[in-house]
């Protein structure tokens, strides 16, 4: 199991419901194609699951 996850915003939040927009912002993703490294824990995985259609995730 990887220690960190690399999360990239691959689809715009325009048209997404407000709760999903706030989740993407809480992950630290502000612009399209921005990548952040986040810890691999249940809280982060739950946030990613809610916006899985907007992001790409890789284990590092």
Short mmCIF file of N, CA and C in Angstrom, two decimals:
data_model
loop_
_atom_site.label_atom_id
_atom_site.label_comp_id
_atom_site.label_asym_id
_atom_site.label_seq_id
_atom_site.Cartn_x
_atom_site.Cartn_y
_atom_site.Cartn_z
N UNK A 1 0.84 -1.18 0.00
CA UNK A 1 0.00 0.00 0.00
C UNK A 1 0.89 1.25 0.00
N UNK A 2 0.58 2.18 -0.87
CA UNK A 2 1.39 3.38 -1.01
C UNK A 2 1.13 4.35 0.15
N UNK A 3 2.15 5.14 0.46
CA UNK A 3 2.03 6.13 1.53
C UNK A 3 1.30 7.38 1.07
N UNK A 4 1.45 7.72 -0.22
CA UNK A 4 0.85 8.94 -0.73
C UNK A 4 0.10 8.66 -2.03
N UNK A 5 -0.80 9.58 -2.34
CA UNK A 5 -1.55 9.53 -3.59
C UNK A 5 -1.29 10.80 -4.37
N UNK A 6 -1.10 10.66 -5.68
CA UNK A 6 -0.96 11.82 -6.54
C UNK A 6 -2.31 12.02 -7.22
N UNK A 7 -2.95 13.17 -6.94
CA UNK A 7 -4.29 13.46 -7.43
C UNK A 7 -4.21 14.62 -8.41
N UNK A 8 -4.78 14.43 -9.62
CA UNK A 8 -4.76 15.44 -10.66
C UNK A 8 -6.19 15.76 -11.07
N UNK A 9 -6.51 17.05 -11.17
CA UNK A 9 -7.82 17.48 -11.65
C UNK A 9 -7.82 17.41 -13.17
N UNK A 10 -8.62 16.52 -13.75
CA UNK A 10 -8.61 16.33 -15.21
C UNK A 10 -9.88 16.83 -15.88
N UNK A 11 -10.89 17.17 -15.10
CA UNK A 11 -12.13 17.68 -15.66
C UNK A 11 -12.56 18.90 -14.86
N UNK A 12 -13.09 19.90 -15.55
CA UNK A 12 -13.47 21.15 -14.92
C UNK A 12 -14.63 20.95 -13.95
N UNK A 13 -14.66 21.81 -12.92
CA UNK A 13 -15.74 21.77 -11.95
C UNK A 13 -16.93 22.63 -12.38
N UNK A 14 -16.82 23.27 -13.54
CA UNK A 14 -17.95 24.05 -14.05
C UNK A 14 -19.10 23.08 -14.32
N UNK A 15 -20.24 23.34 -13.76
CA UNK A 15 -21.39 22.46 -13.95
C UNK A 15 -21.52 21.39 -12.88
N UNK A 16 -20.49 21.22 -12.06
CA UNK A 16 -20.57 20.25 -10.96
C UNK A 16 -21.41 20.84 -9.85
N UNK A 17 -21.99 19.96 -9.03
CA UNK A 17 -22.79 20.47 -7.92
C UNK A 17 -21.88 21.14 -6.90
N UNK A 18 -22.36 22.14 -6.17
CA UNK A 18 -21.52 22.92 -5.26
C UNK A 18 -20.74 22.09 -4.23
N UNK A 19 -21.34 21.02 -3.74
CA UNK A 19 -20.65 20.17 -2.77
C UNK A 19 -19.40 19.54 -3.38
N UNK A 20 -19.48 19.15 -4.65
CA UNK A 20 -18.32 18.57 -5.32
C UNK A 20 -17.24 19.62 -5.57
N UNK A 21 -17.65 20.83 -5.89
CA UNK A 21 -16.69 21.92 -6.10
C UNK A 21 -15.91 22.17 -4.81
N UNK A 22 -16.59 22.19 -3.69
CA UNK A 22 -15.93 22.42 -2.40
C UNK A 22 -15.02 21.25 -2.04
N UNK A 23 -15.40 20.04 -2.39
CA UNK A 23 -14.56 18.88 -2.13
C UNK A 23 -13.26 18.96 -2.93
N UNK A 24 -13.37 19.34 -4.20
CA UNK A 24 -12.17 19.50 -5.04
C UNK A 24 -11.26 20.57 -4.46
N UNK A 25 -11.82 21.68 -4.01
CA UNK A 25 -11.02 22.75 -3.41
C UNK A 25 -10.37 22.27 -2.11
N UNK A 26 -11.09 21.47 -1.34
CA UNK A 26 -10.54 20.95 -0.08
C UNK A 26 -9.37 19.99 -0.33
N UNK A 27 -9.37 19.34 -1.48
CA UNK A 27 -8.25 18.48 -1.84
C UNK A 27 -7.03 19.30 -2.27
N UNK A 28 -7.22 20.60 -2.48
CA UNK A 28 -6.11 21.46 -2.86
C UNK A 28 -6.00 21.67 -4.36
N UNK A 29 -7.02 21.27 -5.08
CA UNK A 29 -7.02 21.40 -6.54
C UNK A 29 -7.78 22.65 -6.93
N UNK A 30 -7.08 23.59 -7.54
CA UNK A 30 -7.70 24.86 -7.88
C UNK A 30 -7.85 25.06 -9.38
N UNK A 31 -6.93 24.52 -10.16
CA UNK A 31 -6.96 24.70 -11.61
C UNK A 31 -6.92 23.36 -12.30
N UNK A 32 -7.34 23.34 -13.54
CA UNK A 32 -7.32 22.14 -14.35
C UNK A 32 -5.88 21.66 -14.51
N UNK A 33 -5.67 20.37 -14.45
CA UNK A 33 -4.36 19.71 -14.59
C UNK A 33 -3.40 19.98 -13.43
N UNK A 34 -3.88 20.57 -12.34
CA UNK A 34 -3.04 20.73 -11.16
C UNK A 34 -2.94 19.40 -10.43
N UNK A 35 -1.74 19.11 -9.94
CA UNK A 35 -1.49 17.85 -9.25
C UNK A 35 -1.05 18.14 -7.82
N UNK A 36 -1.58 17.38 -6.87
CA UNK A 36 -1.18 17.48 -5.47
C UNK A 36 -0.88 16.09 -4.94
N UNK A 37 0.02 16.03 -3.96
CA UNK A 37 0.31 14.77 -3.27
C UNK A 37 -0.39 14.80 -1.92
N UNK A 38 -1.17 13.77 -1.65
CA UNK A 38 -1.94 13.71 -0.41
C UNK A 38 -1.66 12.39 0.29
N UNK A 39 -1.81 12.36 1.61
CA UNK A 39 -1.61 11.10 2.33
C UNK A 39 -2.68 10.08 1.96
N UNK A 40 -2.30 8.83 1.99
CA UNK A 40 -3.23 7.75 1.65
C UNK A 40 -3.96 7.31 2.92
N UNK A 41 -5.06 8.02 3.24
CA UNK A 41 -5.85 7.64 4.41
C UNK A 41 -7.33 7.62 4.03
N UNK A 42 -8.16 7.16 4.93
CA UNK A 42 -9.58 6.99 4.64
C UNK A 42 -10.29 8.30 4.33
N UNK A 43 -9.91 9.38 5.00
CA UNK A 43 -10.55 10.67 4.78
C UNK A 43 -10.31 11.15 3.35
N UNK A 44 -9.08 11.07 2.92
CA UNK A 44 -8.74 11.52 1.56
C UNK A 44 -9.39 10.61 0.52
N UNK A 45 -9.36 9.31 0.77
CA UNK A 45 -9.96 8.38 -0.18
C UNK A 45 -11.47 8.61 -0.30
N UNK A 46 -12.12 8.97 0.78
CA UNK A 46 -13.54 9.26 0.74
C UNK A 46 -13.83 10.51 -0.08
N UNK A 47 -12.98 11.52 0.05
CA UNK A 47 -13.15 12.75 -0.73
C UNK A 47 -12.93 12.47 -2.21
N UNK A 48 -11.91 11.66 -2.51
CA UNK A 48 -11.63 11.31 -3.90
C UNK A 48 -12.80 10.52 -4.49
N UNK A 49 -13.39 9.63 -3.71
CA UNK A 49 -14.50 8.81 -4.20
C UNK A 49 -15.68 9.69 -4.63
N UNK A 50 -15.92 10.79 -3.91
CA UNK A 50 -17.05 11.67 -4.23
C UNK A 50 -16.84 12.44 -5.52
N UNK A 51 -15.58 12.66 -5.92
CA UNK A 51 -15.31 13.42 -7.14
C UNK A 51 -14.47 12.59 -8.12
N UNK A 52 -14.65 11.28 -8.09
CA UNK A 52 -13.83 10.38 -8.90
C UNK A 52 -13.96 10.62 -10.40
N UNK A 53 -15.07 11.22 -10.83
CA UNK A 53 -15.27 11.50 -12.26
C UNK A 53 -14.52 12.76 -12.70
N UNK A 54 -13.96 13.51 -11.74
CA UNK A 54 -13.25 14.75 -12.06
C UNK A 54 -11.73 14.64 -11.90
N UNK A 55 -11.27 13.59 -11.24
CA UNK A 55 -9.84 13.49 -10.91
C UNK A 55 -9.23 12.19 -11.41
N UNK A 56 -7.89 12.20 -11.51
CA UNK A 56 -7.12 11.00 -11.81
C UNK A 56 -6.21 10.76 -10.62
N UNK A 57 -6.12 9.51 -10.17
CA UNK A 57 -5.36 9.18 -8.95
C UNK A 57 -4.29 8.16 -9.27
N UNK A 58 -3.08 8.41 -8.75
CA UNK A 58 -1.97 7.46 -8.89
C UNK A 58 -1.37 7.24 -7.52
N UNK A 59 -0.93 6.02 -7.24
CA UNK A 59 -0.23 5.74 -5.98
C UNK A 59 1.25 6.00 -6.18
N UNK A 60 1.87 6.64 -5.19
CA UNK A 60 3.33 6.88 -5.28
C UNK A 60 3.99 6.44 -3.99
#
